[in-house]
């Protein structure tokens, strides 16, 4: 039984969040998103000419995303360079951003998104996607809405919001579900599942994720307002 969380949070409580935009002066848009001990920095370039040319689409923008974990982001030192996990995470971030950005309004152009994880304590793909979406908004790209992402899951018998690495590794068993929403549309733009869960518990987890994402969404909007208003 997992009755009390390792860090004493409520089951439906997010870790402490910091969010800011405009952190990379040389990029068209950028953002830093920190949740507990997980931190991601995103920088966006474009829209610009597509290179290499074969990636060009006549009817929409091409989004290229690179996710990477810094070697110093975890206690054991992450192996430098891009591995299969990095490629998978880059893919899911690209796919979510394709839903968030009006890519059809930017044909024959390229948007490059670089996301670096400086500290990792689980939930890095969610923090990265959230930072990337704030950076896209900071770059002034036309968007349906911001993306708010968070991991939910089951630790032991409990449905919890925003898992830490310690919770992911809980010996009584864990199911990890990164989820992301286009909040005002209620649309899910990322949903992955690592572990087992009943249909009923999955529904509860998704609803918990929606609540957590709403809180993250407000924080993202405030960070952008601080920069532009
Ligand atoms: N992790 C690590 N070394 C790695 C990859 C991951 O220590 O090379 C840790 C890190 O804390 C990460 C966590 O494992 O946040 C969970 O990784 P997962 O692949 O589930 O993705 P994430 O939860 O970060 O989106």
XYZ file of C-alpha atoms and ligand atoms in Angstrom:
254
model
C 0.000 0.000 0.000
C 1.309 3.443 -0.938
C -0.591 5.580 1.581
C 1.730 8.539 2.027
C 3.893 9.985 -0.740
C 7.665 9.931 -0.261
C 7.745 13.751 -0.434
C 4.543 14.140 1.648
C 2.511 15.723 -1.173
C -1.199 15.035 -1.549
C -1.938 12.491 -4.276
C -3.400 15.272 -6.431
C -0.652 17.811 -5.754
C 1.926 19.041 -8.270
C 5.527 19.671 -7.302
C 6.663 23.295 -6.972
C 6.734 24.959 -10.383
C 8.851 27.762 -11.863
C 8.176 29.022 -15.389
C 9.674 31.851 -17.408
C 10.094 32.811 -21.043
C 12.785 34.704 -22.943
C 15.659 32.824 -21.291
C 17.730 32.317 -24.489
C 18.501 35.706 -26.079
C 19.608 34.268 -29.452
C 16.449 32.233 -30.108
C 13.187 33.470 -31.640
C 11.454 32.192 -28.506
C 12.491 30.320 -25.385
C 11.313 29.089 -22.009
C 12.405 27.391 -18.832
C 10.001 25.098 -16.983
C 10.923 23.543 -13.651
C 8.715 21.147 -11.720
C 10.264 19.819 -8.512
C 13.745 18.645 -9.446
C 12.982 18.304 -13.160
C 13.956 21.247 -15.328
C 13.806 21.783 -19.104
C 14.965 24.685 -21.249
C 13.493 25.088 -24.721
C 14.623 27.312 -27.590
C 12.711 27.790 -30.841
C 13.988 29.029 -34.215
C 11.847 29.978 -37.206
C 9.677 30.007 -39.136
C 12.539 29.938 -41.647
C 13.574 28.286 -44.918
C 13.444 24.463 -44.775
C 16.846 22.806 -44.752
C 17.400 20.110 -45.932
C 14.890 20.819 -48.707
C 13.423 17.301 -48.818
C 11.780 17.993 -45.419
C 9.691 20.795 -46.957
C 5.871 20.485 -47.126
C 3.976 22.552 -49.698
C 0.925 22.869 -47.425
C 2.331 23.161 -43.891
C 5.313 23.954 -41.709
C 7.871 21.287 -40.853
C 8.519 20.994 -37.118
C 11.847 19.482 -36.136
C 12.480 18.785 -32.455
C 15.589 17.686 -30.602
C 15.289 16.533 -26.973
C 18.419 15.812 -24.990
C 19.322 15.177 -21.359
C 22.456 16.892 -20.117
C 25.106 14.464 -18.770
C 24.853 16.236 -15.396
C 21.046 16.036 -15.232
C 20.964 12.754 -13.280
C 23.071 11.371 -10.409
C 24.602 8.599 -12.577
C 25.578 10.919 -15.502
C 23.441 10.523 -18.601
C 25.394 9.187 -21.584
C 26.081 12.131 -23.921
C 24.510 11.926 -27.379
C 21.119 10.965 -28.748
C 19.768 7.482 -27.967
C 16.494 5.744 -28.861
C 14.703 7.222 -25.846
C 15.731 10.746 -26.881
C 14.460 10.054 -30.419
C 11.137 8.748 -29.120
C 10.653 11.771 -26.859
C 11.564 14.141 -29.721
C 8.909 12.375 -31.820
C 6.116 12.695 -29.257
C 6.934 16.362 -28.625
C 6.896 17.029 -32.393
C 3.569 15.297 -32.751
C 1.979 17.317 -29.918
C 3.354 20.617 -31.273
C 1.924 19.777 -34.697
C -1.513 19.850 -33.064
C -0.813 23.049 -31.106
C 0.656 25.181 -33.912
C -1.337 26.284 -36.976
C 1.224 24.556 -39.207
C -1.079 24.958 -42.226
C -0.654 28.744 -41.925
C 3.117 28.446 -42.387
C 3.658 26.363 -45.558
C 7.199 25.676 -46.831
C 8.741 26.806 -43.571
C 10.658 25.142 -40.798
C 10.326 25.483 -37.031
C 13.220 24.026 -35.026
C 12.707 23.226 -31.354
C 15.629 22.343 -29.083
C 14.862 21.092 -25.576
C 17.551 20.394 -23.016
C 16.919 18.751 -19.654
C 19.256 20.235 -17.069
C 17.834 18.281 -14.102
C 15.865 15.043 -14.299
C 13.670 13.588 -11.572
C 11.009 11.909 -13.762
C 8.504 13.665 -16.008
C 11.117 15.131 -18.329
C 9.094 14.586 -21.524
C 6.180 16.473 -19.956
C 8.357 19.325 -18.673
C 10.062 19.469 -22.089
C 6.794 19.617 -24.007
C 5.419 22.296 -21.680
C 8.629 24.353 -22.049
C 8.588 23.841 -25.840
C 5.009 25.060 -26.124
C 5.794 28.175 -24.044
C 8.848 28.823 -26.232
C 6.694 28.551 -29.385
C 4.256 31.092 -27.940
C 7.195 33.301 -26.927
C 8.383 33.119 -30.565
C 4.986 34.465 -31.647
C 4.014 31.367 -33.625
C 0.293 31.067 -34.443
C -1.120 28.493 -31.999
C -4.472 26.911 -31.166
C -3.430 26.928 -27.517
C -0.554 26.216 -25.163
C 0.200 22.598 -24.324
C 0.202 21.638 -20.644
C 1.763 18.265 -19.853
C 2.153 16.234 -16.677
C 2.735 12.614 -15.676
C 0.017 10.787 -13.786
C -0.048 7.193 -12.730
C -0.577 4.494 -10.238
C 1.915 3.964 -7.442
C 0.967 0.845 -5.508
C -2.826 1.171 -5.297
C -2.930 4.961 -5.420
C -3.599 7.210 -8.418
C -1.112 10.068 -8.190
C -0.245 13.288 -9.989
C 3.263 14.278 -11.095
C 5.409 11.264 -10.180
C 9.002 11.587 -8.957
C 11.742 9.140 -9.965
C 11.487 7.582 -6.493
C 7.786 6.932 -7.151
C 8.487 5.587 -10.644
C 10.838 3.082 -9.021
C 8.415 2.111 -6.200
C 8.942 -1.577 -5.489
C 5.193 -2.225 -5.053
C 4.713 -1.435 -8.763
C 4.113 1.730 -10.754
C 2.242 2.712 -13.895
C 3.508 5.901 -15.516
C 1.209 7.862 -17.839
C 2.597 11.049 -19.388
C -0.346 13.073 -20.686
C -0.686 16.472 -22.380
C -3.656 18.659 -23.232
C -4.526 21.545 -25.472
C -6.250 22.862 -22.420
C -8.989 25.136 -23.750
C -10.031 22.523 -26.321
C -9.789 19.640 -23.867
C -7.875 17.774 -26.569
C -5.273 15.179 -25.549
C -2.103 15.622 -27.647
C 0.140 13.140 -25.823
C -0.768 9.958 -24.001
C 1.708 7.205 -23.247
C 1.456 4.362 -20.792
C 4.184 2.326 -19.145
C 2.749 -0.438 -16.939
C -0.683 -1.946 -16.369
C -3.912 -0.211 -15.378
C -7.629 -0.986 -15.466
C -9.918 1.044 -17.737
C -11.575 2.574 -14.672
C -8.295 3.671 -13.079
C -7.074 5.013 -16.423
C -10.160 7.229 -16.590
C -9.453 8.494 -13.052
C -5.793 9.100 -13.929
C -6.728 11.063 -17.064
C -9.128 13.240 -15.074
C -6.415 13.872 -12.473
C -4.035 14.765 -15.309
C -6.580 17.201 -16.723
C -6.810 18.978 -13.345
C -3.024 19.126 -12.973
C -2.651 20.376 -16.552
C -5.129 23.174 -15.835
C -2.895 24.409 -12.987
C 0.168 24.193 -15.246
C -1.693 26.029 -18.018
C -2.403 28.982 -15.688
C 1.282 29.127 -14.707
C 2.334 29.073 -18.384
C -0.064 31.883 -19.231
C 1.168 33.984 -16.291
C 4.794 33.515 -17.385
C 3.925 34.740 -20.890
C 1.899 37.642 -19.532
C 4.832 38.725 -17.339
C 6.934 39.017 -20.492
C 4.452 40.705 -22.790
C 2.133 42.792 -20.620
N 16.636 8.635 -16.313
C 17.958 8.490 -15.981
N 18.867 8.243 -16.983
C 18.495 8.144 -18.301
C 17.134 8.270 -18.623
C 16.219 8.512 -17.601
O 18.321 8.598 -14.809
O 19.356 7.907 -19.171
C 15.660 8.947 -15.235
C 15.294 10.436 -15.216
O 15.077 10.856 -13.869
C 13.984 10.425 -15.958
C 13.383 9.138 -15.423
O 14.464 8.226 -15.436
O 13.214 11.568 -15.678
C 12.214 8.578 -16.173
O 12.502 8.435 -17.520
P 11.383 8.118 -18.581
O 12.050 7.466 -19.760
O 10.250 7.413 -17.934
O 10.894 9.544 -19.098
P 10.410 10.827 -18.308
O 9.617 10.367 -17.097
O 11.632 11.588 -17.918
O 9.555 11.554 -19.293
